[in-house]
Short mmCIF file of C-alpha atoms and ligand atoms in Angstrom, two decimals:
data_model
loop_
_atom_site.label_atom_id
_atom_site.label_comp_id
_atom_site.label_asym_id
_atom_site.label_seq_id
_atom_site.Cartn_x
_atom_site.Cartn_y
_atom_site.Cartn_z
CA UNK A 1156 6.46 76.18 4.84
CA UNK A 1157 7.82 74.68 8.06
CA UNK A 1158 8.65 76.86 11.03
CA UNK A 1159 12.06 75.95 12.49
CA UNK A 1160 12.88 76.55 16.15
CA UNK A 1161 16.54 76.38 17.17
CA UNK A 1162 16.55 75.56 20.89
CA UNK A 1163 19.60 76.64 22.88
CA UNK A 1164 20.08 75.91 26.60
CA UNK A 1165 22.27 78.55 28.26
CA UNK A 1166 23.93 78.52 31.65
CA UNK A 1167 26.28 81.42 32.41
CA UNK A 1168 26.94 82.03 28.74
CA UNK A 1169 27.32 85.84 28.72
CA UNK A 1170 30.59 85.60 26.79
CA UNK A 1171 29.09 83.64 23.91
CA UNK A 1172 25.45 84.67 23.81
CA UNK A 1173 25.76 87.55 21.34
CA UNK A 1174 28.08 85.51 19.12
CA UNK A 1175 25.70 82.52 19.08
CA UNK A 1176 22.70 84.71 18.50
CA UNK A 1177 24.35 86.29 15.48
CA UNK A 1178 25.52 82.95 14.06
CA UNK A 1179 22.15 81.25 14.54
CA UNK A 1180 20.24 84.19 13.10
CA UNK A 1181 22.56 83.93 10.13
CA UNK A 1182 21.66 80.26 9.72
CA UNK A 1183 17.94 81.09 9.83
CA UNK A 1184 18.16 83.96 7.34
CA UNK A 1185 20.15 81.76 4.97
CA UNK A 1186 17.63 78.91 5.13
CA UNK A 1187 14.72 81.33 4.77
CA UNK A 1188 16.36 82.92 1.70
CA UNK A 1189 16.80 79.45 0.20
CA UNK A 1190 13.10 78.79 0.76
CA UNK A 1191 13.74 75.79 3.03
CA UNK A 1192 11.99 77.10 6.13
CA UNK A 1193 9.29 79.61 6.98
CA UNK A 1194 10.14 83.24 7.60
CA UNK A 1195 8.56 82.80 11.04
CA UNK A 1196 11.42 80.56 12.17
CA UNK A 1197 13.21 81.59 15.37
CA UNK A 1198 15.89 80.88 17.94
CA UNK A 1199 14.65 79.95 21.42
CA UNK A 1200 17.18 80.62 24.17
CA UNK A 1201 16.53 78.84 27.46
CA UNK A 1202 18.15 80.57 30.39
CA UNK A 1203 18.94 77.82 32.90
CA UNK A 1204 19.09 79.96 36.03
CA UNK A 1205 22.30 81.73 35.00
CA UNK A 1206 24.05 83.78 37.65
CA UNK A 1207 25.56 86.20 35.13
CA UNK A 1208 24.00 88.56 32.56
CA UNK A 1209 22.80 85.81 30.20
CA UNK A 1210 19.10 86.61 30.63
CA UNK A 1211 19.60 90.38 30.20
CA UNK A 1212 21.44 89.65 26.96
CA UNK A 1213 18.62 87.38 25.75
CA UNK A 1214 16.15 90.18 26.48
CA UNK A 1215 18.32 92.65 24.58
CA UNK A 1216 18.53 90.33 21.58
CA UNK A 1217 14.77 89.85 21.67
CA UNK A 1218 14.23 93.62 21.60
CA UNK A 1219 16.63 93.99 18.69
CA UNK A 1220 15.25 91.04 16.70
CA UNK A 1221 11.73 90.39 18.03
CA UNK A 1222 10.75 88.07 15.17
CA UNK A 1223 13.91 85.95 15.35
CA UNK A 1224 14.87 85.69 19.01
CA UNK A 1225 12.67 84.29 21.74
CA UNK A 1226 13.58 83.37 25.28
CA UNK A 1227 12.46 81.16 28.13
CA UNK A 1228 13.65 81.96 31.64
CA UNK A 1229 13.69 79.01 34.02
CA UNK A 1230 13.15 79.83 37.67
CA UNK A 1231 16.42 78.20 38.73
CA UNK A 1232 19.30 76.07 37.50
CA UNK A 1233 17.97 72.63 36.58
CA UNK A 1234 20.84 71.36 34.46
CA UNK A 1235 21.39 70.92 30.74
CA UNK A 1236 19.02 67.98 30.17
CA UNK A 1237 16.04 69.63 31.85
CA UNK A 1238 16.77 73.06 30.37
CA UNK A 1239 16.81 71.52 26.91
CA UNK A 1240 13.61 69.62 27.63
CA UNK A 1241 11.92 72.82 28.79
CA UNK A 1242 12.95 74.46 25.52
CA UNK A 1243 11.78 71.56 23.35
CA UNK A 1244 8.42 71.25 25.09
CA UNK A 1245 7.90 75.02 24.85
CA UNK A 1246 8.88 75.04 21.17
CA UNK A 1247 6.61 72.08 20.40
CA UNK A 1248 3.51 74.24 20.06
CA UNK A 1249 5.23 77.03 18.16
CA UNK A 1250 7.11 75.18 15.44
CA UNK A 1251 6.99 72.34 12.91
CA UNK A 1252 10.57 71.23 13.42
CA UNK A 1253 13.25 71.91 16.03
CA UNK A 1254 17.02 71.74 16.20
CA UNK A 1255 18.73 71.68 19.58
CA UNK A 1256 22.27 73.01 19.87
CA UNK A 1257 24.62 74.17 22.66
CA UNK A 1258 25.19 77.87 23.16
CA UNK A 1259 28.95 77.58 22.76
CA UNK A 1260 28.76 76.77 19.01
CA UNK A 1261 31.01 73.73 19.36
CA UNK A 1262 28.62 71.94 17.04
CA UNK A 1263 28.80 72.92 13.40
CA UNK A 1264 25.85 75.16 12.49
CA UNK A 1265 26.57 74.50 8.81
CA UNK A 1266 25.04 71.00 8.99
CA UNK A 1267 21.67 72.36 10.12
CA UNK A 1268 20.81 72.77 6.44
CA UNK A 1269 21.63 69.10 5.85
CA UNK A 1270 19.40 68.21 8.81
CA UNK A 1271 16.53 70.21 7.31
CA UNK A 1272 17.02 68.46 3.96
CA UNK A 1273 16.76 65.08 5.68
CA UNK A 1274 13.66 66.31 7.49
CA UNK A 1275 12.12 67.19 4.14
CA UNK A 1276 12.96 63.67 2.97
CA UNK A 1277 10.68 62.46 5.76
CA UNK A 1278 13.04 61.80 8.67
CA UNK A 1279 11.64 62.63 12.10
CA UNK A 1280 14.87 62.65 14.09
CA UNK A 1281 18.26 63.59 12.64
CA UNK A 1282 21.30 63.10 14.89
CA UNK A 1283 24.33 65.33 14.66
CA UNK A 1284 27.28 62.95 15.01
CA UNK A 1285 30.89 64.01 15.59
CA UNK A 1286 33.39 62.66 13.11
CA UNK A 1287 36.33 62.75 15.46
CA UNK A 1288 37.18 64.27 18.76
CA UNK A 1289 40.44 65.99 17.97
CA UNK A 1290 39.47 69.17 19.80
CA UNK A 1291 38.67 67.33 23.02
CA UNK A 1292 41.33 66.55 25.56
CA UNK A 1293 42.72 62.99 25.66
CA UNK A 1294 41.01 62.54 29.02
CA UNK A 1295 37.61 63.57 27.69
CA UNK A 1296 37.98 61.30 24.66
CA UNK A 1297 38.87 58.24 26.73
CA UNK A 1298 36.13 58.82 29.31
CA UNK A 1299 33.55 59.45 26.59
CA UNK A 1300 34.47 56.25 24.73
CA UNK A 1301 34.36 54.29 27.98
CA UNK A 1302 30.97 55.80 28.68
CA UNK A 1303 29.44 54.65 25.36
CA UNK A 1304 30.98 51.18 25.65
CA UNK A 1305 29.72 50.76 29.20
CA UNK A 1306 26.25 52.03 28.31
CA UNK A 1307 26.09 49.53 25.48
CA UNK A 1308 27.17 46.73 27.80
CA UNK A 1309 24.39 47.73 30.17
CA UNK A 1310 21.85 47.50 27.37
CA UNK A 1311 21.21 51.20 26.84
CA UNK A 1312 20.81 52.10 23.18
CA UNK A 1313 22.37 55.44 22.26
CA UNK A 1314 23.99 56.82 19.14
CA UNK A 1315 27.79 56.81 19.35
CA UNK A 1316 29.41 60.25 19.41
CA UNK A 1317 26.11 62.06 19.36
CA UNK A 1318 25.49 64.64 22.05
CA UNK A 1319 22.34 66.73 22.10
CA UNK A 1320 22.71 68.37 18.68
CA UNK A 1321 19.70 66.98 16.85
CA UNK A 1322 16.70 67.76 14.72
CA UNK A 1323 13.26 66.67 15.87
CA UNK A 1324 10.03 66.99 13.95
CA UNK A 1325 6.85 68.21 15.61
CA UNK A 1326 5.50 64.70 15.98
CA UNK A 1327 8.81 63.49 17.45
CA UNK A 1328 8.52 66.33 19.96
CA UNK A 1329 4.96 65.32 20.73
CA UNK A 1330 6.00 61.69 21.27
CA UNK A 1331 8.93 62.86 23.40
CA UNK A 1332 6.61 64.94 25.59
CA UNK A 1333 4.87 61.70 26.60
CA UNK A 1334 8.01 60.58 28.45
CA UNK A 1335 7.30 62.09 31.83
CA UNK A 1336 10.25 60.62 33.71
CA UNK A 1337 12.23 62.80 36.06
CA UNK A 1338 15.46 60.86 35.67
CA UNK A 1339 15.99 62.17 32.22
CA UNK A 1340 18.61 61.04 29.74
CA UNK A 1341 17.57 62.50 26.39
CA UNK A 1342 19.97 60.51 24.24
CA UNK A 1343 18.52 57.29 25.55
CA UNK A 1344 14.92 58.31 24.95
CA UNK A 1345 15.35 59.28 21.29
CA UNK A 1346 15.89 55.73 19.96
CA UNK A 1347 12.81 54.64 21.96
CA UNK A 1348 10.58 57.09 20.06
CA UNK A 1349 11.06 54.86 17.07
CA UNK A 1350 10.37 57.15 14.13
CA UNK A 1351 12.66 57.17 11.13
CA UNK A 1352 16.05 58.61 11.99
CA UNK A 1353 19.17 59.61 10.15
CA UNK A 1354 22.52 61.19 10.98
CA UNK A 1355 24.66 64.02 9.69
CA UNK A 1356 28.40 64.20 10.40
CA UNK A 1357 30.49 67.16 11.48
CA UNK A 1358 33.70 68.15 13.24
CA UNK A 1359 33.28 69.45 16.75
CA UNK A 1360 35.06 72.70 17.36
CA UNK A 1361 36.51 74.41 20.42
CA UNK A 1362 34.23 76.54 22.53
CA UNK A 1363 33.92 80.06 21.05
CA UNK A 1364 34.34 81.64 24.49
CA UNK A 1365 33.69 80.90 28.15
CA UNK A 1366 34.45 77.59 29.83
CA UNK A 1367 32.83 74.13 29.96
CA UNK A 1368 29.91 73.74 32.35
CA UNK A 1369 30.32 69.97 32.33
CA UNK A 1370 33.01 69.09 34.85
CA UNK A 1371 33.90 65.43 35.56
CA UNK A 1372 31.41 65.30 38.43
CA UNK A 1373 28.49 66.23 36.16
CA UNK A 1374 29.73 63.83 33.46
CA UNK A 1375 29.79 60.92 35.93
CA UNK A 1376 26.33 61.87 37.20
CA UNK A 1377 25.06 61.90 33.61
CA UNK A 1378 26.60 58.48 32.94
CA UNK A 1379 25.11 56.93 36.06
CA UNK A 1380 21.75 58.53 35.35
CA UNK A 1381 21.86 57.24 31.79
CA UNK A 1382 22.38 53.67 32.92
CA UNK A 1383 20.11 53.65 35.94
CA UNK A 1384 17.21 55.23 34.04
CA UNK A 1385 17.29 52.84 31.13
CA UNK A 1386 18.48 49.53 32.36
CA UNK A 1387 17.75 47.15 35.19
CA UNK A 1388 20.65 45.01 34.03
CA UNK A 1389 22.71 45.72 37.17
CA UNK A 1390 19.97 43.97 39.17
CA UNK A 1391 20.01 40.97 36.87
CA UNK A 1392 23.78 40.87 37.36
CA UNK A 1393 23.28 40.55 41.12
CA UNK A 1394 20.84 37.69 40.57
CA UNK A 1395 23.35 36.04 38.25
CA UNK A 1396 26.14 36.45 40.78
CA UNK A 1397 23.93 34.83 43.43
CA UNK A 1398 23.39 31.85 41.14
CA UNK A 1399 27.12 31.52 40.47
CA UNK A 1400 27.92 31.57 44.20
CA UNK A 1401 25.32 28.90 44.92
CA UNK A 1402 27.01 26.75 42.27
CA UNK A 1403 30.43 27.50 43.74
CA UNK A 1404 29.11 26.51 47.14
CA UNK A 1405 28.53 23.02 45.78
CA UNK A 1406 32.20 22.85 44.77
CA UNK A 1407 33.15 24.22 48.18
CA UNK A 1408 30.97 21.53 49.76
CA UNK A 1409 32.74 18.76 47.85
CA UNK A 1410 36.13 20.21 48.80
CA UNK A 1411 35.14 20.61 52.45
CA UNK A 1412 33.79 17.06 52.67
CA UNK A 1413 36.90 15.59 51.04
CA UNK A 1414 39.06 17.53 53.48
CA UNK A 1415 36.88 16.32 56.32
CA UNK A 1416 37.34 12.65 55.47
CA UNK A 1417 40.98 12.79 54.38
CA UNK A 1418 42.78 15.23 56.59
CA UNK A 1419 42.59 16.33 60.10
CA UNK A 1420 40.52 19.48 59.91
CA UNK A 1421 39.69 21.71 62.83
CA UNK A 1422 36.33 20.58 64.29
CA UNK A 1423 33.53 22.81 63.12
CA UNK A 1424 35.35 24.10 60.03
CA UNK A 1425 33.41 21.93 57.56
CA UNK A 1426 29.95 22.96 58.72
CA UNK A 1427 31.04 26.56 59.02
CA UNK A 1428 32.52 26.82 55.53
CA UNK A 1429 29.49 25.07 54.01
CA UNK A 1430 27.07 27.47 55.68
CA UNK A 1431 29.04 30.56 54.68
CA UNK A 1432 29.15 29.66 50.99
CA UNK A 1433 25.66 28.32 50.67
CA UNK A 1434 23.89 31.01 52.68
CA UNK A 1435 25.90 33.77 51.01
CA UNK A 1436 24.80 32.53 47.61
CA UNK A 1437 21.18 32.08 48.64
CA UNK A 1438 21.07 35.56 50.14
CA UNK A 1439 22.49 37.17 47.03
CA UNK A 1440 20.07 35.23 44.87
CA UNK A 1441 17.13 36.39 46.99
CA UNK A 1442 18.27 40.03 46.93
CA UNK A 1443 18.51 39.77 43.16
CA UNK A 1444 15.05 38.27 42.99
CA UNK A 1445 13.57 41.10 45.07
CA UNK A 1446 15.52 43.46 42.85
CA UNK A 1447 13.80 42.05 39.78
CA UNK A 1448 10.46 43.10 41.23
CA UNK A 1449 11.80 46.51 42.25
CA UNK A 1450 13.09 46.89 38.70
CA UNK A 1451 9.65 46.07 37.30
CA UNK A 1452 8.02 48.60 39.63
CA UNK A 1453 10.60 51.14 38.49
CA UNK A 1454 9.71 50.57 34.85
CA UNK A 1455 5.97 50.75 35.55
CA UNK A 1456 6.34 53.94 37.57
CA UNK A 1457 7.97 55.67 34.62
CA UNK A 1458 4.70 55.25 32.73
CA UNK A 1459 6.49 55.46 29.39
CA UNK A 1460 4.35 55.23 26.27
CA UNK A 1461 4.24 51.64 25.09
CA UNK A 1462 4.26 52.54 21.41
CA UNK A 1463 4.19 55.44 19.00
CA UNK A 1464 2.06 55.17 15.90
CA UNK A 1465 3.90 56.20 12.77
CA UNK A 1466 1.10 55.95 10.22
CA UNK A 1467 -2.53 54.84 9.93
CA UNK A 1468 -4.02 54.13 6.50
N1 UDP B 2383 24.11 74.10 30.29
C1 UDP B 2383 22.87 74.34 30.90
N2 UDP B 2383 22.74 74.09 32.24
C2 UDP B 2383 23.77 73.60 33.01
C3 UDP B 2383 25.01 73.33 32.36
C4 UDP B 2383 25.14 73.58 31.01
O1 UDP B 2383 21.93 74.77 30.24
O2 UDP B 2383 23.57 73.41 34.21
C5 UDP B 2383 24.24 74.36 28.83
C6 UDP B 2383 25.43 75.24 28.46
O3 UDP B 2383 25.09 76.60 28.54
C7 UDP B 2383 25.71 74.81 27.02
C8 UDP B 2383 25.32 73.33 27.05
O4 UDP B 2383 24.51 73.13 28.19
O5 UDP B 2383 24.89 75.47 26.10
C9 UDP B 2383 26.52 72.40 27.07
O6 UDP B 2383 27.39 72.75 28.10
P1 UDP B 2383 28.97 72.84 27.90
O7 UDP B 2383 29.28 73.41 26.55
O8 UDP B 2383 29.54 73.59 29.07
O9 UDP B 2383 29.39 71.31 27.98
P2 UDP B 2383 30.61 70.58 27.17
O10 UDP B 2383 30.42 70.95 25.72
O11 UDP B 2383 31.85 71.12 27.73
O12 UDP B 2383 30.39 69.13 27.44
MG1 MG B 2384 30.30 72.76 24.96
#
């Protein structure tokens, strides 16, 4: 029977911790009773350098339910993406399958069973996808949609309306642990792993208690990180722009020469305008070209695995 680890990053979650612990334990007991997972399954709370009583509460829960609740205490606050990674990498050697979920229970714990069923059908990654965003504010909905659209435009593959609520098999976790990059955007890495994936759909709820730890500033940082860690398209755009300006400079040259022969232009204007356009374009083109090499170095430095083997017969 497969051991399930539910990985939960927590930052200042003292208001919700007990509630989440109870709900997630309930999910485990239910799945164990149905014979879908091993009775050694557990919840792994990752304390991301909380400044409140989160860690004390995790310790209390562990004392009360030693076989169900485990905890990892990070030495400081490293942010959601790293906290989750720490949890997944720690869980990798203790479990056969993991599900990551936020501490605030906004994601529907009821679909975890569906995820496990898909896992038993042989899927390695199962994404939890939100049906609609009625509980989010209008602002959050618009910015989130813009974010996905922009990411797509920049050539970053990511599943629409999927946050970090997902199931990963042991071998998906092992493949994931090979991505050593520091600029981490989990949602972008998952499609790169390449194993068979599937999705389950659910309605996202309001936070049970506490407040959001993802203010606009952190959201923008996540968006920029997502693009800059997965795509060197912005550099190609600079190169393209350089090319366009060089072409435009030819038009400008024609215009300047016509003006020179037909009207009375100020002496020096023609040569000046030609130089400005042409040199500007050439400079941009060269910066773009250098950028292409920098982009290649960037990709090499990441040292990402070049492939993952799914099966050998
Ligand atoms: N979180 C974390 N470290 C941080 C910020 C957030 O581990 O620096 C956790 C937080 O405890 C929660 C999850 O990440 O479990 C998602 O955060 P939140 O619910 O505040 O984000 P929102 O749902 O509002 O986007
Ligand atoms: Mg939340």
